[in-house]
PDB file of C-alpha atoms in Angstrom:
ATOM      1  CA  GLU A1411     -17.835  -1.175  -8.006  1.00 95.00           C
ATOM      2  CA  VAL A1412     -15.539  -0.359  -5.108  1.00 96.00           C
ATOM      3  CA  GLN A1413     -14.537   3.302  -5.039  1.00 98.00           C
ATOM      4  CA  LEU A1414     -12.409   5.330  -2.652  1.00 98.00           C
ATOM      5  CA  VAL A1415     -12.276   9.076  -3.186  1.00 98.00           C
ATOM      6  CA  GLU A1416      -9.842  11.203  -1.195  1.00 98.00           C
ATOM      7  CA  SER A1417     -10.026  14.947  -0.723  1.00 97.00           C
ATOM      8  CA  GLY A1418      -8.540  17.706   1.387  1.00 96.00           C
ATOM      9  CA  GLY A1419      -5.021  17.956   0.043  1.00 95.00           C
ATOM     10  CA  VAL A1420      -3.740  21.526  -0.283  1.00 93.00           C
ATOM     11  CA  VAL A1421      -0.612  23.623   0.151  1.00 96.00           C
ATOM     12  CA  VAL A1422      -0.026  24.355   3.841  1.00 97.00           C
ATOM     13  CA  GLN A1423       2.731  26.040   5.796  1.00 97.00           C
ATOM     14  CA  PRO A1424       5.033  24.140   8.151  1.00 97.00           C
ATOM     15  CA  GLY A1425       3.396  23.785  11.542  1.00 97.00           C
ATOM     16  CA  GLY A1426      -0.057  23.929  10.022  1.00 97.00           C
ATOM     17  CA  SER A1427      -2.933  21.460  10.142  1.00 97.00           C
ATOM     18  CA  LEU A1428      -5.047  19.660   7.582  1.00 97.00           C
ATOM     19  CA  ARG A1429      -7.777  17.032   7.510  1.00 98.00           C
ATOM     20  CA  LEU A1430      -7.954  14.510   4.717  1.00 98.00           C
ATOM     21  CA  SER A1431     -11.166  12.655   3.924  1.00 98.00           C
ATOM     22  CA  CYS A1432     -11.858   9.461   2.016  1.00 98.00           C
ATOM     23  CA  VAL A1433     -15.376   8.513   0.995  1.00 98.00           C
ATOM     24  CA  ALA A1434     -16.007   4.852   0.252  1.00 98.00           C
ATOM     25  CA  SER A1435     -18.674   3.254  -1.898  1.00 98.00           C
ATOM     26  CA  GLY A1436     -19.441  -0.084  -3.496  1.00 97.00           C
ATOM     27  CA  PHE A1437     -18.826  -2.207  -0.405  1.00 96.00           C
ATOM     28  CA  THR A1438     -19.896  -2.520   3.219  1.00 96.00           C
ATOM     29  CA  PHE A1439     -17.521   0.030   4.697  1.00 97.00           C
ATOM     30  CA  ASP A1440     -17.803  -1.054   8.323  1.00 94.00           C
ATOM     31  CA  ASP A1441     -16.691  -4.594   7.460  1.00 94.00           C
ATOM     32  CA  PHE A1442     -13.165  -3.489   6.614  1.00 95.00           C
ATOM     33  CA  THR A1443      -9.980  -2.201   8.183  1.00 95.00           C
ATOM     34  CA  MET A1444      -8.795   0.966   6.406  1.00 97.00           C
ATOM     35  CA  VAL A1445      -5.338   2.387   5.893  1.00 98.00           C
ATOM     36  CA  TRP A1446      -3.570   5.597   4.839  1.00 98.00           C
ATOM     37  CA  VAL A1447      -0.404   5.264   2.741  1.00 98.00           C
ATOM     38  CA  ARG A1448       1.699   8.100   1.340  1.00 98.00           C
ATOM     39  CA  HIS A1449       4.104   8.474  -1.548  1.00 97.00           C
ATOM     40  CA  ALA A1450       6.591  11.324  -1.301  1.00 93.00           C
ATOM     41  CA  PRO A1451       8.557  12.663  -4.287  1.00 79.00           C
ATOM     42  CA  GLU A1452      11.629  10.521  -5.015  1.00 83.00           C
ATOM     43  CA  ARG A1453      10.680   8.189  -2.180  1.00 88.00           C
ATOM     44  CA  GLY A1454       8.804   4.928  -2.036  1.00 92.00           C
ATOM     45  CA  LEU A1455       5.498   4.017  -0.508  1.00 96.00           C
ATOM     46  CA  GLU A1456       5.169   4.585   3.230  1.00 97.00           C
ATOM     47  CA  TRP A1457       2.389   3.267   5.424  1.00 98.00           C
ATOM     48  CA  VAL A1458       1.003   6.041   7.637  1.00 98.00           C
ATOM     49  CA  SER A1459      -1.874   4.715   9.725  1.00 98.00           C
ATOM     50  CA  LEU A1460      -4.462   1.952  10.132  1.00 97.00           C
ATOM     51  CA  ILE A1461      -7.866   1.770  11.770  1.00 97.00           C
ATOM     52  CA  THR A1462      -9.901  -1.362  12.414  1.00 95.00           C
ATOM     53  CA  TRP A1463     -13.478  -1.767  11.225  1.00 94.00           C
ATOM     54  CA  ASN A1464     -15.053  -0.426  14.412  1.00 94.00           C
ATOM     55  CA  GLY A1465     -12.550   2.364  14.982  1.00 94.00           C
ATOM     56  CA  LEU A1466     -11.471   0.936  18.323  1.00 95.00           C
ATOM     57  CA  ASN A1467      -7.919   0.135  17.312  1.00 95.00           C
ATOM     58  CA  THR A1468      -5.599   2.578  15.585  1.00 97.00           C
ATOM     59  CA  TYR A1469      -1.929   2.334  14.657  1.00 97.00           C
ATOM     60  CA  TYR A1470       0.594   4.849  13.376  1.00 98.00           C
ATOM     61  CA  ALA A1471       4.004   5.019  11.767  1.00 97.00           C
ATOM     62  CA  ASP A1472       6.605   6.419  14.146  1.00 97.00           C
ATOM     63  CA  SER A1473       7.126   9.333  11.754  1.00 97.00           C
ATOM     64  CA  VAL A1474       3.575  10.622  12.362  1.00 98.00           C
ATOM     65  CA  LYS A1475       2.754   9.344  15.837  1.00 98.00           C
ATOM     66  CA  GLY A1476       1.516  12.128  18.082  1.00 97.00           C
ATOM     67  CA  ARG A1477       0.857  14.439  15.114  1.00 98.00           C
ATOM     68  CA  PHE A1478      -1.653  12.545  12.959  1.00 98.00           C
ATOM     69  CA  THR A1479      -4.994  11.047  14.020  1.00 98.00           C
ATOM     70  CA  ILE A1480      -6.945   8.510  12.002  1.00 98.00           C
ATOM     71  CA  SER A1481     -10.688   8.151  12.456  1.00 98.00           C
ATOM     72  CA  ARG A1482     -13.762   6.909  10.655  1.00 98.00           C
ATOM     73  CA  ASP A1483     -17.490   7.520  10.516  1.00 98.00           C
ATOM     74  CA  ASN A1484     -19.131   4.288   9.425  1.00 97.00           C
ATOM     75  CA  GLY A1485     -22.490   6.003   9.115  1.00 97.00           C
ATOM     76  CA  LYS A1486     -20.982   8.252   6.449  1.00 98.00           C
ATOM     77  CA  ASN A1487     -18.749   5.597   4.856  1.00 98.00           C
ATOM     78  CA  SER A1488     -15.852   7.942   5.499  1.00 98.00           C
ATOM     79  CA  LEU A1489     -12.258   7.723   6.647  1.00 98.00           C
ATOM     80  CA  TYR A1490     -10.296  10.699   7.938  1.00 98.00           C
ATOM     81  CA  LEU A1491      -6.728  11.709   8.667  1.00 98.00           C
ATOM     82  CA  GLN A1492      -6.220  14.720  10.903  1.00 98.00           C
ATOM     83  CA  MET A1493      -2.707  16.025  10.316  1.00 98.00           C
ATOM     84  CA  ASP A1494      -1.227  18.484  12.814  1.00 98.00           C
ATOM     85  CA  THR A1495       2.190  20.095  13.197  1.00 98.00           C
ATOM     86  CA  LEU A1496       2.934  19.408   9.552  1.00 98.00           C
ATOM     87  CA  ALA A1497       6.535  19.370   8.361  1.00 97.00           C
ATOM     88  CA  THR A1498       8.065  19.585   4.905  1.00 95.00           C
ATOM     89  CA  GLU A1499       8.808  15.856   5.121  1.00 95.00           C
ATOM     90  CA  ASP A1500       5.042  15.219   5.138  1.00 97.00           C
ATOM     91  CA  THR A1501       4.759  16.458   1.547  1.00 97.00           C
ATOM     92  CA  ALA A1502       3.352  13.530  -0.423  1.00 97.00           C
ATOM     93  CA  PHE A1503       0.422  12.028  -2.222  1.00 97.00           C
ATOM     94  CA  TYR A1504      -1.838  10.463   0.409  1.00 98.00           C
ATOM     95  CA  TYR A1505      -3.864   7.386  -0.495  1.00 98.00           C
ATOM     96  CA  CYS A1506      -6.595   5.677   1.438  1.00 98.00           C
ATOM     97  CA  ALA A1507      -6.780   1.942   0.911  1.00 98.00           C
ATOM     98  CA  ARG A1508      -8.947  -0.948   1.989  1.00 97.00           C
ATOM     99  CA  ALA A1509      -7.447  -3.965   3.730  1.00 95.00           C
ATOM    100  CA  GLY A1510      -9.104  -6.921   2.039  1.00 90.00           C
ATOM    101  CA  ASP A1511     -10.490  -9.820   4.017  1.00 83.00           C
ATOM    102  CA  TYR A1512      -8.143 -12.554   2.837  1.00 83.00           C
ATOM    103  CA  CYS A1513      -7.314 -14.146   6.174  1.00 80.00           C
ATOM    104  CA  GLY A1514     -10.060 -13.394   8.655  1.00 75.00           C
ATOM    105  CA  GLY A1515      -8.715 -10.031   9.736  1.00 72.00           C
ATOM    106  CA  ASP A1516      -5.210 -11.253  10.494  1.00 76.00           C
ATOM    107  CA  CYS A1517      -3.544  -9.657   7.477  1.00 83.00           C
ATOM    108  CA  TYR A1518      -3.595  -6.316   5.732  1.00 91.00           C
ATOM    109  CA  SER A1519      -3.385  -6.832   1.971  1.00 93.00           C
ATOM    110  CA  LEU A1520      -4.515  -3.544   0.402  1.00 96.00           C
ATOM    111  CA  ASP A1521      -6.873  -4.515  -2.381  1.00 95.00           C
ATOM    112  CA  PHE A1522      -8.424  -1.178  -3.317  1.00 97.00           C
ATOM    113  CA  TRP A1523      -6.822   2.263  -3.365  1.00 98.00           C
ATOM    114  CA  GLY A1524      -8.124   5.745  -3.961  1.00 98.00           C
ATOM    115  CA  GLN A1525      -6.696   8.109  -6.554  1.00 97.00           C
ATOM    116  CA  GLY A1526      -4.752  10.044  -3.926  1.00 97.00           C
ATOM    117  CA  THR A1527      -4.706  13.638  -2.722  1.00 97.00           C
ATOM    118  CA  LEU A1528      -1.606  15.830  -2.719  1.00 97.00           C
ATOM    119  CA  VAL A1529      -0.430  17.469   0.482  1.00 98.00           C
ATOM    120  CA  SER A1530       2.311  20.039   0.005  1.00 97.00           C
ATOM    121  CA  VAL A1531       3.964  21.536   3.072  1.00 97.00           C
ATOM    122  CA  SER A1532       5.874  24.623   2.101  1.00 95.00           C
ATOM    123  CA  ALA A1533       6.621  28.077   3.415  1.00 91.00           C
TER     124      ALA A1533
ATOM    125  CA  ASP B 303       9.888  -3.291  12.545  1.00 96.00           C
ATOM    126  CA  ILE B 304      10.171  -5.697   9.607  1.00 97.00           C
ATOM    127  CA  VAL B 305      12.621  -4.403   7.012  1.00 98.00           C
ATOM    128  CA  MET B 306      11.853  -5.224   3.379  1.00 98.00           C
ATOM    129  CA  THR B 307      14.695  -5.260   0.864  1.00 98.00           C
ATOM    130  CA  GLN B 308      14.028  -5.375  -2.868  1.00 97.00           C
ATOM    131  CA  SER B 309      16.339  -5.935  -5.819  1.00 96.00           C
ATOM    132  CA  PRO B 310      17.122  -4.729  -8.352  1.00 97.00           C
ATOM    133  CA  LEU B 311      16.290  -1.037  -8.002  1.00 96.00           C
ATOM    134  CA  TYR B 312      16.066  -0.659 -11.757  1.00 97.00           C
ATOM    135  CA  LEU B 313      15.052  -3.325 -14.267  1.00 97.00           C
ATOM    136  CA  PRO B 314      15.198  -2.619 -18.003  1.00 97.00           C
ATOM    137  CA  VAL B 315      13.197  -5.262 -19.831  1.00 95.00           C
ATOM    138  CA  THR B 316      12.594  -6.374 -23.400  1.00 95.00           C
ATOM    139  CA  PRO B 317       8.968  -6.970 -24.434  1.00 96.00           C
ATOM    140  CA  GLY B 318       8.264 -10.677 -24.687  1.00 96.00           C
ATOM    141  CA  GLU B 319      11.105 -11.587 -22.346  1.00 96.00           C
ATOM    142  CA  PRO B 320      10.719 -12.725 -18.717  1.00 97.00           C
ATOM    143  CA  ALA B 321      11.514 -10.530 -15.721  1.00 97.00           C
ATOM    144  CA  SER B 322      12.027 -11.193 -12.050  1.00 98.00           C
ATOM    145  CA  ILE B 323      12.110  -9.067  -8.873  1.00 98.00           C
ATOM    146  CA  SER B 324      13.367 -10.271  -5.501  1.00 98.00           C
ATOM    147  CA  CYS B 325      12.190  -9.268  -2.049  1.00 98.00           C
ATOM    148  CA  ARG B 326      13.656 -10.240   1.304  1.00 98.00           C
ATOM    149  CA  SER B 327      12.180  -9.616   4.747  1.00 98.00           C
ATOM    150  CA  SER B 328      14.133  -9.241   7.982  1.00 98.00           C
ATOM    151  CA  GLN B 329      11.885 -11.802   9.674  1.00 97.00           C
ATOM    152  CA  SER B 330       9.707 -14.644   8.529  1.00 97.00           C
ATOM    153  CA  LEU B 331       6.360 -13.742   6.995  1.00 97.00           C
ATOM    154  CA  LEU B 332       5.080 -17.311   7.268  1.00 96.00           C
ATOM    155  CA  TYR B 333       2.074 -17.270   9.577  1.00 93.00           C
ATOM    156  CA  PHE B 334       0.877 -20.268  11.601  1.00 92.00           C
ATOM    157  CA  ASN B 335      -1.973 -20.733   9.107  1.00 90.00           C
ATOM    158  CA  GLY B 336       0.537 -21.621   6.387  1.00 92.00           C
ATOM    159  CA  TYR B 337       0.199 -18.375   4.439  1.00 93.00           C
ATOM    160  CA  ASN B 338       3.040 -15.991   3.742  1.00 96.00           C
ATOM    161  CA  TYR B 339       1.909 -12.454   4.478  1.00 96.00           C
ATOM    162  CA  LEU B 340       3.692 -10.878   1.537  1.00 97.00           C
ATOM    163  CA  ASP B 341       2.051  -8.763  -1.155  1.00 98.00           C
ATOM    164  CA  TRP B 342       3.203  -7.267  -4.428  1.00 98.00           C
ATOM    165  CA  TYR B 343       1.948  -3.944  -5.770  1.00 98.00           C
ATOM    166  CA  VAL B 344       2.556  -1.984  -8.931  1.00 98.00           C
ATOM    167  CA  GLN B 345       2.235   1.758  -9.396  1.00 96.00           C
ATOM    168  CA  LYS B 346       1.974   2.563 -13.077  1.00 96.00           C
ATOM    169  CA  PRO B 347       2.829   6.101 -14.227  1.00 93.00           C
ATOM    170  CA  GLY B 348       0.138   8.566 -13.179  1.00 92.00           C
ATOM    171  CA  GLN B 349      -1.881   5.929 -11.334  1.00 95.00           C
ATOM    172  CA  SER B 350      -2.491   4.762  -7.785  1.00 97.00           C
ATOM    173  CA  PRO B 351      -0.783   1.624  -6.539  1.00 97.00           C
ATOM    174  CA  GLN B 352      -2.694  -1.574  -7.236  1.00 97.00           C
ATOM    175  CA  LEU B 353      -2.521  -5.004  -5.697  1.00 97.00           C
ATOM    176  CA  LEU B 354      -0.926  -7.648  -7.921  1.00 98.00           C
ATOM    177  CA  ILE B 355      -0.252 -10.605  -5.635  1.00 98.00           C
ATOM    178  CA  PHE B 356      -1.472 -11.252  -2.096  1.00 96.00           C
ATOM    179  CA  LEU B 357      -0.412 -13.827   0.481  1.00 95.00           C
ATOM    180  CA  GLY B 358       2.746 -14.579  -1.447  1.00 96.00           C
ATOM    181  CA  SER B 359       1.311 -16.283  -4.511  1.00 96.00           C
ATOM    182  CA  ASN B 360      -2.326 -15.361  -5.126  1.00 96.00           C
ATOM    183  CA  ARG B 361      -3.108 -13.119  -8.086  1.00 97.00           C
ATOM    184  CA  ALA B 362      -5.506 -10.294  -7.329  1.00 95.00           C
ATOM    185  CA  SER B 363      -8.685  -9.993  -9.339  1.00 94.00           C
ATOM    186  CA  GLY B 364      -8.025  -9.047 -12.961  1.00 95.00           C
ATOM    187  CA  VAL B 365      -4.268  -9.615 -12.826  1.00 97.00           C
ATOM    188  CA  PRO B 366      -3.003 -11.493 -15.904  1.00 96.00           C
ATOM    189  CA  ASP B 367      -1.527 -14.943 -15.364  1.00 95.00           C
ATOM    190  CA  ARG B 368       1.777 -13.622 -16.744  1.00 97.00           C
ATOM    191  CA  PHE B 369       2.367 -12.467 -13.159  1.00 98.00           C
ATOM    192  CA  SER B 370       3.287 -14.973 -10.480  1.00 98.00           C
ATOM    193  CA  GLY B 371       4.539 -14.770  -6.922  1.00 98.00           C
ATOM    194  CA  SER B 372       6.587 -17.373  -5.122  1.00 97.00           C
ATOM    195  CA  GLY B 373       8.733 -17.861  -2.047  1.00 98.00           C
ATOM    196  CA  SER B 374       8.289 -18.493   1.637  1.00 97.00           C
ATOM    197  CA  GLY B 375       9.595 -17.293   4.967  1.00 97.00           C
ATOM    198  CA  THR B 376      11.929 -14.429   4.171  1.00 98.00           C
ATOM    199  CA  ASP B 377      12.646 -14.756   0.436  1.00 98.00           C
ATOM    200  CA  PHE B 378      10.124 -13.959  -2.268  1.00 98.00           C
ATOM    201  CA  THR B 379      10.062 -13.422  -6.019  1.00 98.00           C
ATOM    202  CA  LEU B 380       7.708 -11.742  -8.448  1.00 98.00           C
ATOM    203  CA  LYS B 381       7.964 -13.066 -11.991  1.00 98.00           C
ATOM    204  CA  ILE B 382       6.568 -11.750 -15.230  1.00 97.00           C
ATOM    205  CA  SER B 383       6.648 -14.547 -17.779  1.00 97.00           C
ATOM    206  CA  ARG B 384       6.503 -12.276 -20.848  1.00 96.00           C
ATOM    207  CA  VAL B 385       6.819  -8.553 -20.286  1.00 97.00           C
ATOM    208  CA  GLU B 386       4.420  -6.254 -22.110  1.00 96.00           C
ATOM    209  CA  PRO B 387       4.901  -2.503 -22.636  1.00 95.00           C
ATOM    210  CA  ASP B 388       1.995  -1.825 -20.231  1.00 95.00           C
ATOM    211  CA  ASP B 389       3.962  -3.447 -17.402  1.00 96.00           C
ATOM    212  CA  VAL B 390       6.219  -0.416 -16.902  1.00 97.00           C
ATOM    213  CA  GLY B 391       6.015   1.104 -13.443  1.00 96.00           C
ATOM    214  CA  LEU B 392       7.225   0.881  -9.876  1.00 96.00           C
ATOM    215  CA  TYR B 393       6.883  -2.524  -8.233  1.00 98.00           C
ATOM    216  CA  TYR B 394       6.810  -2.873  -4.455  1.00 98.00           C
ATOM    217  CA  CYS B 395       6.674  -5.762  -2.047  1.00 98.00           C
ATOM    218  CA  MET B 396       4.969  -5.209   1.290  1.00 98.00           C
ATOM    219  CA  GLN B 397       4.693  -7.289   4.425  1.00 97.00           C
ATOM    220  CA  ALA B 398       1.062  -7.581   5.487  1.00 94.00           C
ATOM    221  CA  LEU B 399       1.781  -9.363   8.754  1.00 93.00           C
ATOM    222  CA  GLN B 400       1.973  -6.606  11.322  1.00 93.00           C
ATOM    223  CA  THR B 401       2.044  -2.878  11.878  1.00 93.00           C
ATOM    224  CA  PRO B 402       3.969  -0.916  10.925  1.00 96.00           C
ATOM    225  CA  LEU B 403       3.226  -2.250   7.449  1.00 96.00           C
ATOM    226  CA  THR B 404       6.486  -1.911   5.539  1.00 97.00           C
ATOM    227  CA  PHE B 405       7.282  -1.717   1.861  1.00 98.00           C
ATOM    228  CA  GLY B 406      10.391  -2.566  -0.065  1.00 97.00           C
ATOM    229  CA  GLY B 407      12.219   0.328  -1.675  1.00 96.00           C
ATOM    230  CA  GLY B 408      10.679  -0.349  -5.064  1.00 96.00           C
ATOM    231  CA  THR B 409      11.872  -1.618  -8.441  1.00 97.00           C
ATOM    232  CA  LYS B 410      11.468   0.571 -11.493  1.00 96.00           C
ATOM    233  CA  VAL B 411      10.609  -1.528 -14.539  1.00 97.00           C
ATOM    234  CA  GLU B 412      11.206   0.146 -17.877  1.00 96.00           C
ATOM    235  CA  ILE B 413      11.209  -1.042 -21.453  1.00 94.00           C
ATOM    236  CA  LYS B 414      14.656  -1.183 -23.064  1.00 90.00           C
TER     237      LYS B 414
END
């Protein structure tokens, strides 16, 4: 059974830093591109970042570029999101998700999601 | 960036009746391989989002055949043939073609 379990969400002050983790099980982790998506209160889903299977290619939403860093440790079946210079607008549930292999790596359909971890940025 | 536009924002439905959600992209999602890189997701209350339809018209594993996706290029539709009370939630389309991945604004489906 595929499982993704996020952790690391807490209340943090504006300007602070946080690292989210996502531990994967039930599939060959290093075969898949992984993604972070967030859902802020009263707002829709927003893609945050993507990392390819080998970690060599990373992509970011403009809203987090230069502040967030995605990484992975395939030996530990783990995905990370380092979040720096946090702002109140970053308050959201953060989900890690797997990009399924439906078109040979050319597309990013998100077929499994974790339960989410809540990041709250507040003074 | 590809802009995704969904309608309606709010959809009250009657159990047993059909329902339909539209999604439009600002550029074509039809890839050279013939697939449309458009997905549908649902986020039920208190749950994580889950994949319903991938590549425009393919039901994800475990999704009832009451759900169907159609469309090509820039115009897509999610249809529920007979709504059930468990179908309430937020429905999103997402383009899976390129980064930044972008979602529609969401459609809230509620039972009348």
